[in-house]
């Protein structure tokens, strides 16, 4: 009955484990839309979400966590790519689809259209919004946990786009529902669709949208998205729509803005607007209020040329960090290529030198630091960098051929002096069953000790023979002598172990017979040893 219970418990555990494995194998169904994912990513950038390694909820995410926090599904970037419904190489062009996933070795991001991407880069940069051309993206993919439109209207950050054959149209005109529309190079429609009921619903059905985690800069919840201000309200970071498009075009015509006209008020637009405010001699806060806008759209609006003529008035560029002296996971830099090449030369790194500091580079740096007596942080700080490029940098010990220690030449005489000459014996009076087995155990341990000692001697002799052969310092006579020695050692081991087991067996049989006679009452001439 006891065994049946154990077997039953084992079967139940196996069933539970199999269920977990099967459930975890299949990817989750679609719980959001591509446009919804793109807006989610823009919201993360707008609200200054923190980069937290392993983070996957609103306000604190890592690169793949940015996608997972919106729609769930696969958790890591490699899993997201492996379960993708479609994928391709960036070198062949990125499809005009909002919310595609982007991949480079060890890092993922989100394509938000018009050649722009959002990615949770690292603790230093946080969430970034940049052109895809400024980062070494290698593949694009459709996230399995979201759906993508094929044909119809969608709304993204307050602007309207029209999809045909799975991509939004650009630089063209279309007659839709009997009405004519023009679409810019960015894909933005020149006017709102006449039938708003035809606009796709891009809200997310993700189960984690009730998260209330917050960032260290701005309190945000998972339901926050970039908002469109009222028609008469101020424009600021996070605003979007036709009014922002008009603002960007006006700033561009005055020479204050040289970025893409996206209809989204981001940090680039804010910085340009501050330059305009400075030139217009108004309060500089980066917010486009009514009084500022009246000046901006007036005939007397200042131009950027006047600001450029006075270099001391140019606002210092504070967004780009100074040259770094510490590199860690998530960093992208030309110096990282040099670091990877050097680690490769020392046999710590065997991947392609991409300039991106990923998990493989982290592991290689950690191994180098351990081998060179440095604190194993996995980061390339100033000290690690100096040692790595110094002449004292040690090669990976795994790939270094160890120097064989010099040993004394093993001769037949030395082996004879080292080998034991006597086999340990026992002369213990066995009085009960326990004593007999203890004697047997002692004899077995003694045999094992002899075997181990003999094995060491044979290895030593054979090792010396092998080294001598490699260096060519051995004669035919010496080879024959060592062969006889090796054969004798092995034969001795076999005889010692076999003899020990024979003695143990004889003693045990003698005890069992005597014990049986004692129980039957025949105690005459009973011997236990």
Short mmCIF file of C-alpha atoms in Angstrom, two decimals:
data_model
loop_
_atom_site.label_atom_id
_atom_site.label_comp_id
_atom_site.label_asym_id
_atom_site.label_seq_id
_atom_site.Cartn_x
_atom_site.Cartn_y
_atom_site.Cartn_z
CA UNK A 1 0.00 0.00 0.00
CA UNK A 2 2.88 2.34 0.82
CA UNK A 3 4.44 1.74 -2.60
CA UNK A 4 1.11 2.32 -4.35
CA UNK A 5 0.78 5.74 -2.65
CA UNK A 6 4.30 6.72 -3.69
CA UNK A 7 3.71 5.66 -7.28
CA UNK A 8 0.40 7.55 -7.35
CA UNK A 9 2.02 10.74 -6.04
CA UNK A 10 4.78 10.44 -8.64
CA UNK A 11 2.23 10.06 -11.45
CA UNK A 12 0.28 13.13 -10.26
CA UNK A 13 3.49 15.21 -10.11
CA UNK A 14 4.40 14.13 -13.65
CA UNK A 15 0.92 15.05 -14.92
CA UNK A 16 1.14 18.52 -13.32
CA UNK A 17 4.62 19.08 -14.73
CA UNK A 18 3.51 17.97 -18.20
CA UNK A 19 0.52 20.32 -18.06
CA UNK A 20 2.75 23.25 -17.14
CA UNK A 21 5.14 22.44 -19.97
CA UNK A 22 2.35 22.09 -22.54
CA UNK A 23 0.57 25.28 -21.47
CA UNK A 24 3.84 27.22 -21.44
CA UNK A 25 4.75 25.95 -24.90
CA UNK A 26 1.86 27.48 -26.80
CA UNK A 27 2.05 31.28 -27.31
CA UNK A 28 -0.76 33.43 -25.99
CA UNK A 29 -3.45 34.63 -28.39
CA UNK A 30 -3.55 38.18 -29.70
CA UNK A 31 -4.46 40.63 -26.94
CA UNK A 32 -3.80 43.97 -28.62
CA UNK A 33 -3.16 45.71 -31.93
CA UNK A 34 -0.05 46.90 -33.70
CA UNK A 35 -1.15 50.53 -33.52
CA UNK A 36 -1.98 50.05 -29.84
CA UNK A 37 1.53 48.70 -29.21
CA UNK A 38 3.07 51.68 -31.04
CA UNK A 39 1.03 54.12 -28.93
CA UNK A 40 2.02 52.20 -25.79
CA UNK A 41 5.68 52.59 -26.73
CA UNK A 42 5.23 56.32 -27.39
CA UNK A 43 3.54 56.66 -24.01
CA UNK A 44 6.54 54.98 -22.35
CA UNK A 45 8.85 57.48 -24.02
CA UNK A 46 6.60 60.44 -23.22
CA UNK A 47 6.23 59.49 -19.56
CA UNK A 48 9.95 58.80 -19.07
CA UNK A 49 9.63 55.19 -18.02
CA UNK A 50 12.66 53.76 -16.27
CA UNK A 51 14.80 50.98 -17.70
CA UNK A 52 14.87 48.11 -15.19
CA UNK A 53 16.51 44.84 -16.17
CA UNK A 54 13.79 42.19 -15.95
CA UNK A 55 11.04 44.83 -15.64
CA UNK A 56 7.80 44.12 -17.52
CA UNK A 57 5.15 46.48 -16.13
CA UNK A 58 4.22 50.09 -16.78
CA UNK A 59 6.85 52.56 -15.60
CA UNK A 60 9.72 50.05 -15.30
CA UNK A 61 10.61 47.84 -18.27
CA UNK A 62 13.54 46.31 -20.09
CA UNK A 63 13.69 46.08 -23.89
CA UNK A 64 11.45 43.02 -24.34
CA UNK A 65 9.40 44.03 -21.28
CA UNK A 66 8.22 47.10 -23.22
CA UNK A 67 6.34 44.78 -25.58
CA UNK A 68 5.34 42.26 -22.92
CA UNK A 69 3.89 44.95 -20.62
CA UNK A 70 1.37 45.82 -23.35
CA UNK A 71 0.24 42.48 -24.76
CA UNK A 72 1.81 39.64 -22.75
CA UNK A 73 2.75 36.57 -24.82
CA UNK A 74 6.42 35.67 -25.16
CA UNK A 75 8.61 37.32 -22.51
CA UNK A 76 12.11 37.58 -24.01
CA UNK A 77 13.18 39.13 -27.29
CA UNK A 78 14.41 35.83 -28.73
CA UNK A 79 11.06 34.18 -27.87
CA UNK A 80 9.14 37.09 -29.37
CA UNK A 81 11.08 36.69 -32.61
CA UNK A 82 10.74 32.90 -32.57
CA UNK A 83 6.93 33.07 -32.20
CA UNK A 84 6.48 35.95 -34.69
CA UNK A 85 3.80 35.53 -37.36
CA UNK A 86 6.10 37.16 -39.96
CA UNK A 87 9.62 38.57 -40.05
CA UNK A 88 12.26 39.93 -42.41
CA UNK A 89 15.57 41.77 -42.62
CA UNK A 90 15.77 45.51 -42.02
CA UNK A 91 18.34 45.78 -44.80
CA UNK A 92 15.54 44.95 -47.24
CA UNK A 93 13.28 47.66 -45.78
CA UNK A 94 10.84 47.87 -42.87
CA UNK A 95 7.17 47.48 -43.84
CA UNK A 96 4.93 50.51 -43.21
CA UNK A 97 3.19 48.90 -40.25
CA UNK A 98 2.75 50.43 -36.79
CA UNK A 99 3.86 48.29 -33.86
CA UNK A 100 6.32 45.93 -35.52
CA UNK A 101 8.99 44.45 -33.30
CA UNK A 102 12.63 45.29 -34.12
CA UNK A 103 15.57 43.08 -33.27
CA UNK A 104 19.32 43.36 -33.07
CA UNK A 105 21.62 40.93 -31.25
CA UNK A 106 20.54 41.03 -27.59
CA UNK A 107 18.06 43.91 -27.94
CA UNK A 108 14.47 44.60 -29.10
CA UNK A 109 12.40 47.68 -29.88
CA UNK A 110 9.10 48.82 -31.37
CA UNK A 111 8.64 50.41 -34.81
CA UNK A 112 6.19 53.34 -34.56
CA UNK A 113 6.12 54.31 -38.23
CA UNK A 114 7.71 57.03 -40.39
CA UNK A 115 11.19 55.54 -39.90
CA UNK A 116 11.09 55.96 -36.10
CA UNK A 117 11.46 53.45 -33.28
CA UNK A 118 11.11 53.34 -29.50
CA UNK A 119 13.26 51.10 -27.34
CA UNK A 120 14.01 50.71 -23.64
CA UNK A 121 17.76 50.95 -24.05
CA UNK A 122 19.52 50.83 -20.69
CA UNK A 123 19.68 52.46 -17.27
CA UNK A 124 21.76 55.32 -18.67
CA UNK A 125 19.47 56.33 -21.55
CA UNK A 126 16.10 54.93 -20.42
CA UNK A 127 13.38 54.78 -23.12
CA UNK A 128 14.52 56.32 -26.41
CA UNK A 129 12.69 57.61 -29.51
CA UNK A 130 15.02 57.68 -32.51
CA UNK A 131 15.25 57.05 -36.22
CA UNK A 132 15.80 53.41 -37.14
CA UNK A 133 18.86 54.53 -39.12
CA UNK A 134 20.69 55.51 -35.92
CA UNK A 135 20.63 52.00 -34.46
CA UNK A 136 21.84 48.70 -35.88
CA UNK A 137 18.49 46.93 -36.18
CA UNK A 138 18.83 43.67 -38.12
CA UNK A 139 15.32 42.15 -38.27
CA UNK A 140 11.70 43.22 -38.05
CA UNK A 141 8.88 40.91 -36.94
CA UNK A 142 5.16 40.83 -36.28
CA UNK A 143 4.51 40.24 -32.58
CA UNK A 144 2.37 37.12 -32.17
CA UNK A 145 0.39 38.61 -29.28
CA UNK A 146 -1.04 41.51 -31.33
CA UNK A 147 -3.05 41.80 -34.57
CA UNK A 148 -2.17 44.02 -37.51
CA UNK A 149 -4.62 45.73 -39.93
CA UNK A 150 -4.90 44.75 -43.57
CA UNK A 151 -7.25 47.38 -45.01
CA UNK A 152 -8.99 50.36 -43.40
CA UNK A 153 -8.50 53.41 -41.22
CA UNK A 154 -6.46 53.48 -38.00
CA UNK A 155 -5.75 56.30 -35.57
CA UNK A 156 -2.26 56.71 -34.15
CA UNK A 157 -1.29 59.54 -31.76
CA UNK A 158 -4.21 61.69 -32.94
CA UNK A 159 -3.49 61.24 -36.67
CA UNK A 160 -5.33 59.08 -39.18
CA UNK A 161 -3.69 56.53 -41.49
CA UNK A 162 -5.19 54.32 -44.16
CA UNK A 163 -4.00 50.74 -44.66
CA UNK A 164 -4.02 48.86 -47.94
CA UNK A 165 -2.66 45.33 -48.38
CA UNK A 166 -1.32 45.34 -44.83
CA UNK A 167 0.59 48.67 -44.98
CA UNK A 168 -0.43 52.31 -44.57
CA UNK A 169 -0.35 54.35 -47.77
CA UNK A 170 2.02 57.32 -48.25
CA UNK A 171 2.52 60.18 -50.71
CA UNK A 172 -0.73 59.58 -52.59
CA UNK A 173 -4.43 60.39 -52.80
CA UNK A 174 -7.30 57.97 -52.28
CA UNK A 175 -11.05 58.17 -52.72
CA UNK A 176 -12.53 56.40 -49.72
CA UNK A 177 -16.26 56.24 -49.10
CA UNK A 178 -16.84 58.71 -51.92
CA UNK A 179 -14.48 61.30 -50.40
CA UNK A 180 -10.99 62.22 -51.54
CA UNK A 181 -8.05 62.15 -49.10
CA UNK A 182 -4.38 63.07 -49.45
CA UNK A 183 -1.66 61.29 -47.53
CA UNK A 184 1.75 62.80 -46.72
CA UNK A 185 5.09 61.02 -46.93
CA UNK A 186 4.63 60.16 -43.27
CA UNK A 187 1.27 58.51 -44.06
CA UNK A 188 -0.81 61.09 -42.17
CA UNK A 189 -4.15 61.92 -43.76
CA UNK A 190 -4.88 65.54 -44.59
CA UNK A 191 -8.27 65.33 -42.85
CA UNK A 192 -10.34 63.28 -40.44
CA UNK A 193 -12.28 60.35 -42.00
CA UNK A 194 -15.92 61.20 -42.67
CA UNK A 195 -17.01 57.90 -41.16
CA UNK A 196 -15.25 57.58 -37.78
CA UNK A 197 -17.04 54.27 -37.13
CA UNK A 198 -14.76 52.77 -39.78
CA UNK A 199 -11.64 53.61 -37.74
CA UNK A 200 -10.21 50.50 -36.10
CA UNK A 201 -10.32 50.19 -32.31
CA UNK A 202 -6.71 50.08 -31.16
CA UNK A 203 -7.29 49.61 -27.43
CA UNK A 204 -5.48 46.79 -25.69
CA UNK A 205 -7.12 43.79 -24.08
CA UNK A 206 -3.99 42.88 -22.19
CA UNK A 207 -4.61 41.42 -18.79
CA UNK A 208 -1.93 43.51 -17.12
CA UNK A 209 -3.37 46.95 -17.95
CA UNK A 210 -4.38 47.48 -14.34
CA UNK A 211 -0.82 47.78 -13.18
CA UNK A 212 -0.09 50.83 -11.06
CA UNK A 213 3.69 50.78 -11.01
CA UNK A 214 5.22 54.20 -11.43
CA UNK A 215 8.44 55.61 -12.78
CA UNK A 216 10.94 57.73 -10.86
CA UNK A 217 10.08 60.82 -12.93
CA UNK A 218 6.36 60.76 -13.66
CA UNK A 219 3.50 58.87 -12.06
CA UNK A 220 2.00 56.70 -14.80
CA UNK A 221 -0.36 53.78 -15.05
CA UNK A 222 -0.55 51.14 -17.70
CA UNK A 223 -3.64 52.74 -19.28
CA UNK A 224 -1.90 56.05 -20.03
CA UNK A 225 -1.33 56.95 -23.70
CA UNK A 226 -0.16 60.13 -25.46
CA UNK A 227 -3.03 62.56 -25.16
CA UNK A 228 -4.41 65.08 -27.65
CA UNK A 229 -5.08 68.46 -26.00
CA UNK A 230 -8.32 70.35 -26.60
CA UNK A 231 -8.44 72.56 -29.68
CA UNK A 232 -7.81 75.70 -27.62
CA UNK A 233 -5.40 74.15 -25.09
CA UNK A 234 -1.59 74.50 -24.92
CA UNK A 235 0.65 72.12 -26.83
CA UNK A 236 3.41 70.33 -24.94
CA UNK A 237 5.32 67.06 -24.78
CA UNK A 238 2.82 64.26 -25.35
CA UNK A 239 0.44 66.31 -27.49
CA UNK A 240 -0.41 65.06 -30.97
CA UNK A 241 -2.66 65.82 -33.87
CA UNK A 242 -3.06 68.30 -36.71
CA UNK A 243 -2.21 71.28 -34.50
CA UNK A 244 1.20 69.73 -33.70
CA UNK A 245 1.76 69.05 -37.40
CA UNK A 246 1.03 72.71 -38.13
CA UNK A 247 3.36 73.79 -35.30
CA UNK A 248 6.24 71.63 -36.59
CA UNK A 249 5.79 72.95 -40.14
CA UNK A 250 5.84 76.55 -38.88
CA UNK A 251 8.95 75.97 -36.75
CA UNK A 252 10.63 74.32 -39.73
CA UNK A 253 9.83 77.26 -42.00
CA UNK A 254 11.38 79.62 -39.44
CA UNK A 255 14.50 77.47 -39.17
CA UNK A 256 14.01 76.26 -35.58
CA UNK A 257 13.05 72.64 -36.37
CA UNK A 258 14.82 70.20 -38.71
CA UNK A 259 13.25 66.91 -37.65
CA UNK A 260 10.48 64.89 -39.29
CA UNK A 261 6.93 66.26 -39.24
CA UNK A 262 5.21 63.49 -37.28
CA UNK A 263 2.30 65.28 -35.63
CA UNK A 264 3.69 64.24 -32.24
CA UNK A 265 5.11 66.75 -29.75
CA UNK A 266 8.25 65.05 -28.46
CA UNK A 267 11.52 66.22 -26.92
CA UNK A 268 12.89 67.28 -30.30
CA UNK A 269 9.90 69.54 -30.90
CA UNK A 270 10.10 70.86 -27.34
CA UNK A 271 13.76 71.78 -27.77
CA UNK A 272 13.01 73.58 -31.06
CA UNK A 273 10.11 75.47 -29.50
CA UNK A 274 12.30 76.62 -26.62
CA UNK A 275 14.68 78.09 -29.19
CA UNK A 276 11.76 79.96 -30.73
CA UNK A 277 10.65 81.24 -27.30
CA UNK A 278 14.15 82.47 -26.61
CA UNK A 279 14.30 84.28 -29.95
CA UNK A 280 10.83 85.75 -29.33
CA UNK A 281 11.89 86.97 -25.87
CA UNK A 282 9.05 85.21 -24.08
CA UNK A 283 9.04 82.86 -21.10
CA UNK A 284 10.96 79.70 -21.99
CA UNK A 285 9.08 76.60 -20.84
CA UNK A 286 8.67 74.56 -24.03
CA UNK A 287 4.88 74.86 -23.86
CA UNK A 288 3.02 76.37 -26.80
CA UNK A 289 0.34 78.55 -25.19
CA UNK A 290 -2.05 80.98 -26.89
CA UNK A 291 0.16 84.05 -26.51
CA UNK A 292 3.22 82.25 -27.87
CA UNK A 293 1.30 80.77 -30.80
CA UNK A 294 0.02 84.21 -31.84
CA UNK A 295 3.65 85.34 -32.15
CA UNK A 296 4.67 82.10 -33.91
CA UNK A 297 2.05 82.46 -36.64
CA UNK A 298 2.43 86.25 -37.04
CA UNK A 299 4.34 87.96 -39.83
CA UNK A 300 6.77 89.35 -37.26
CA UNK A 301 7.81 85.93 -35.91
CA UNK A 302 11.60 85.76 -35.37
CA UNK A 303 13.71 83.48 -37.53
CA UNK A 304 16.36 81.07 -36.32
CA UNK A 305 19.12 82.81 -38.28
CA UNK A 306 19.36 85.63 -35.75
CA UNK A 307 19.95 83.07 -33.00
CA UNK A 308 22.64 81.26 -34.97
CA UNK A 309 24.60 84.51 -35.50
CA UNK A 310 25.25 84.66 -31.74
CA UNK A 311 27.01 81.44 -30.76
CA UNK A 312 26.93 82.26 -27.06
CA UNK A 313 23.15 82.28 -27.16
CA UNK A 314 22.95 78.77 -28.58
CA UNK A 315 21.44 76.43 -26.03
CA UNK A 316 24.06 73.85 -25.05
CA UNK A 317 23.29 70.31 -26.14
CA UNK A 318 22.61 68.48 -22.90
CA UNK A 319 20.70 65.52 -24.23
CA UNK A 320 23.74 63.64 -25.57
CA UNK A 321 25.97 62.19 -22.84
CA UNK A 322 29.68 62.87 -22.70
CA UNK A 323 32.10 60.22 -23.83
CA UNK A 324 31.57 57.29 -21.53
CA UNK A 325 34.28 55.56 -19.55
CA UNK A 326 32.07 52.68 -18.38
CA UNK A 327 30.21 50.26 -20.65
CA UNK A 328 27.44 47.88 -19.60
CA UNK A 329 24.55 45.81 -20.97
CA UNK A 330 22.50 47.75 -23.51
CA UNK A 331 25.25 50.17 -24.57
CA UNK A 332 26.08 50.76 -28.24
CA UNK A 333 29.43 52.36 -29.00
CA UNK A 334 32.39 52.10 -31.39
CA UNK A 335 34.68 51.42 -28.43
CA UNK A 336 32.67 48.28 -27.65
CA UNK A 337 33.80 46.91 -31.03
CA UNK A 338 37.42 47.33 -29.88
CA UNK A 339 36.59 45.69 -26.54
CA UNK A 340 34.93 42.74 -28.27
CA UNK A 341 37.87 42.33 -30.68
CA UNK A 342 40.33 42.30 -27.76
CA UNK A 343 38.22 39.79 -25.79
CA UNK A 344 38.07 37.65 -28.92
CA UNK A 345 41.87 37.75 -29.25
CA UNK A 346 42.16 36.55 -25.63
CA UNK A 347 39.63 33.70 -26.25
CA UNK A 348 36.89 35.10 -24.01
CA UNK A 349 34.48 36.11 -26.80
CA UNK A 350 33.69 34.18 -29.98
CA UNK A 351 30.76 36.16 -31.41
CA UNK A 352 30.64 38.89 -34.05
CA UNK A 353 31.94 42.29 -32.92
CA UNK A 354 28.78 44.38 -33.33
CA UNK A 355 29.48 47.29 -30.98
CA UNK A 356 26.43 46.32 -28.91
CA UNK A 357 27.01 45.31 -25.27
CA UNK A 358 24.75 42.26 -24.88
CA UNK A 359 24.62 39.16 -22.68
CA UNK A 360 27.51 37.42 -24.48
CA UNK A 361 29.77 40.45 -24.03
CA UNK A 362 28.73 40.65 -20.36
CA UNK A 363 29.72 36.99 -19.83
CA UNK A 364 33.05 37.48 -21.63
CA UNK A 365 33.93 40.57 -19.55
CA UNK A 366 33.01 38.75 -16.32
CA UNK A 367 35.26 35.80 -17.24
CA UNK A 368 38.12 38.19 -18.10
CA UNK A 369 37.75 40.02 -14.78
CA UNK A 370 37.80 36.74 -12.82
CA UNK A 371 40.91 35.54 -14.65
CA UNK A 372 42.76 38.84 -14.15
CA UNK A 373 42.00 39.44 -10.47
CA UNK A 374 39.46 42.20 -11.03
CA UNK A 375 36.08 42.67 -9.39
CA UNK A 376 33.66 40.63 -11.53
CA UNK A 377 30.95 43.21 -12.30
CA UNK A 378 30.51 42.39 -15.99
CA UNK A 379 30.96 46.11 -16.77
CA UNK A 380 33.99 47.58 -18.54
CA UNK A 381 35.05 50.35 -16.21
CA UNK A 382 38.27 52.36 -16.52
CA UNK A 383 40.35 49.80 -14.58
CA UNK A 384 39.05 46.84 -16.61
CA UNK A 385 39.67 48.72 -19.86
CA UNK A 386 43.28 49.49 -18.89
CA UNK A 387 44.04 45.88 -17.91
CA UNK A 388 42.31 44.51 -21.02
CA UNK A 389 44.52 46.54 -23.36
CA UNK A 390 47.70 46.09 -21.35
CA UNK A 391 50.50 43.61 -21.99
CA UNK A 392 49.63 41.92 -18.69
CA UNK A 393 46.14 40.86 -19.87
CA UNK A 394 45.80 37.14 -19.27
CA UNK A 395 44.35 34.83 -21.89
CA UNK A 396 41.32 32.70 -21.06
CA UNK A 397 42.80 29.90 -18.89
CA UNK A 398 40.38 27.39 -20.43
CA UNK A 399 42.18 27.71 -23.76
CA UNK A 400 45.69 27.94 -22.29
CA UNK A 401 47.78 24.75 -22.44
CA UNK A 402 49.01 24.13 -18.87
CA UNK A 403 52.72 23.67 -18.35
CA UNK A 404 53.41 20.13 -17.20
CA UNK A 405 55.33 20.08 -13.94
CA UNK A 406 58.71 18.48 -13.99
CA UNK A 407 58.78 15.16 -12.20
CA UNK A 408 61.56 12.81 -11.30
CA UNK A 409 62.18 10.03 -13.79
CA UNK A 410 60.26 7.02 -12.66
CA UNK A 411 62.38 3.87 -12.75
CA UNK A 412 61.65 0.32 -11.83
CA UNK A 413 63.53 0.78 -8.54
CA UNK A 414 61.49 3.81 -7.48
CA UNK A 415 58.24 2.05 -8.28
CA UNK A 416 59.27 -0.93 -6.22
CA UNK A 417 60.06 1.30 -3.24
CA UNK A 418 56.70 3.07 -3.54
CA UNK A 419 54.53 0.06 -4.06
CA UNK A 420 53.18 -1.63 -0.92
CA UNK A 421 54.66 -5.03 -0.19
CA UNK A 422 52.06 -6.43 2.16
CA UNK A 423 48.32 -6.76 1.99
CA UNK A 424 46.53 -5.57 5.16
CA UNK A 425 44.87 -8.46 6.96
CA UNK A 426 42.40 -8.76 9.76
CA UNK A 427 42.54 -11.19 12.67
CA UNK A 428 39.43 -10.17 14.53
CA UNK A 429 37.26 -12.61 16.37
CA UNK A 430 33.83 -12.46 14.82
CA UNK A 431 31.17 -12.90 17.43
CA UNK A 432 28.02 -11.88 15.61
CA UNK A 433 26.67 -11.02 12.21
CA UNK A 434 27.50 -7.30 12.49
CA UNK A 435 31.17 -8.05 13.24
CA UNK A 436 31.49 -10.24 10.16
CA UNK A 437 30.22 -7.53 7.86
CA UNK A 438 32.42 -4.92 9.54
CA UNK A 439 35.46 -7.11 8.86
CA UNK A 440 34.36 -7.51 5.26
CA UNK A 441 33.94 -3.77 4.92
CA UNK A 442 37.41 -3.12 6.40
CA UNK A 443 38.96 -5.60 4.00
CA UNK A 444 37.16 -4.02 1.06
CA UNK A 445 38.34 -0.53 2.07
CA UNK A 446 41.89 -1.81 2.38
CA UNK A 447 41.66 -3.29 -1.08
CA UNK A 448 40.35 -0.05 -2.43
CA UNK A 449 43.23 1.88 -0.86
CA UNK A 450 45.72 -0.48 -2.45
CA UNK A 451 43.96 -0.15 -5.79
CA UNK A 452 44.01 3.62 -5.59
CA UNK A 453 47.68 3.68 -4.68
CA UNK A 454 48.52 1.31 -7.49
CA UNK A 455 46.47 3.32 -9.92
CA UNK A 456 48.36 6.49 -8.98
CA UNK A 457 51.69 4.75 -9.49
CA UNK A 458 50.62 3.43 -12.87
CA UNK A 459 49.38 6.85 -13.97
CA UNK A 460 52.63 8.42 -12.85
CA UNK A 461 54.68 5.88 -14.76
CA UNK A 462 52.53 6.14 -17.88
CA UNK A 463 52.54 9.94 -17.71
CA UNK A 464 56.30 9.98 -17.58
CA UNK A 465 56.43 7.55 -20.47
CA UNK A 466 54.13 9.73 -22.56
CA UNK A 467 56.18 12.88 -21.91
CA UNK A 468 59.38 11.09 -22.69
CA UNK A 469 57.99 9.87 -25.99
CA UNK A 470 56.86 13.43 -26.88
CA UNK A 471 60.33 14.87 -26.24
CA UNK A 472 62.14 11.95 -27.89
CA UNK A 473 64.18 11.19 -24.74
CA UNK A 474 63.35 7.53 -24.38
CA UNK A 475 65.09 4.45 -25.66
CA UNK A 476 63.65 1.13 -26.77
CA UNK A 477 64.98 -0.55 -23.64
CA UNK A 478 63.24 1.99 -21.42
CA UNK A 479 59.97 1.44 -23.31
CA UNK A 480 60.16 -2.30 -22.71
CA UNK A 481 60.98 -1.80 -19.03
CA UNK A 482 58.00 0.51 -18.52
CA UNK A 483 55.67 -1.87 -20.35
CA UNK A 484 56.67 -4.72 -18.00
CA UNK A 485 56.24 -2.39 -15.03
CA UNK A 486 52.77 -1.32 -16.20
CA UNK A 487 51.71 -4.93 -16.79
CA UNK A 488 52.95 -5.97 -13.34
CA UNK A 489 51.08 -3.18 -11.57
CA UNK A 490 47.79 -4.05 -13.27
CA UNK A 491 48.23 -7.75 -12.54
CA UNK A 492 48.97 -6.96 -8.89
CA UNK A 493 45.78 -4.91 -8.57
CA UNK A 494 43.69 -7.75 -9.99
CA UNK A 495 45.26 -10.33 -7.64
CA UNK A 496 44.88 -8.14 -4.52
CA UNK A 497 41.25 -7.24 -5.16
CA UNK A 498 40.31 -10.81 -6.19
CA UNK A 499 42.04 -12.31 -3.17
CA UNK A 500 40.33 -9.90 -0.79
CA UNK A 501 36.87 -10.75 -2.09
CA UNK A 502 37.71 -14.45 -1.92
CA UNK A 503 38.67 -14.16 1.78
CA UNK A 504 35.54 -12.14 2.53
CA UNK A 505 33.36 -14.76 0.83
CA UNK A 506 34.94 -17.65 2.73
CA UNK A 507 34.51 -15.96 6.10
CA UNK A 508 30.92 -15.02 5.39
CA UNK A 509 30.00 -18.56 4.29
CA UNK A 510 31.65 -19.99 7.40
CA UNK A 511 29.70 -17.62 9.63
CA UNK A 512 26.37 -18.31 7.95
CA UNK A 513 26.83 -22.07 8.38
CA UNK A 514 27.78 -21.72 12.02
CA UNK A 515 24.91 -19.38 12.70
CA UNK A 516 22.47 -21.85 11.15
CA UNK A 517 23.76 -24.74 13.27
CA UNK A 518 23.51 -22.60 16.41
CA UNK A 519 19.87 -21.86 15.74
CA UNK A 520 19.11 -25.52 15.14
CA UNK A 521 20.70 -26.45 18.48
CA UNK A 522 23.78 -28.13 17.04
CA UNK A 523 26.41 -26.14 18.89
CA UNK A 524 29.21 -28.70 18.87
CA UNK A 525 32.37 -27.65 17.14
CA UNK A 526 30.90 -24.34 16.06
CA UNK A 527 33.51 -21.86 14.73
CA UNK A 528 32.71 -18.30 13.71
CA UNK A 529 36.11 -17.55 12.19
#
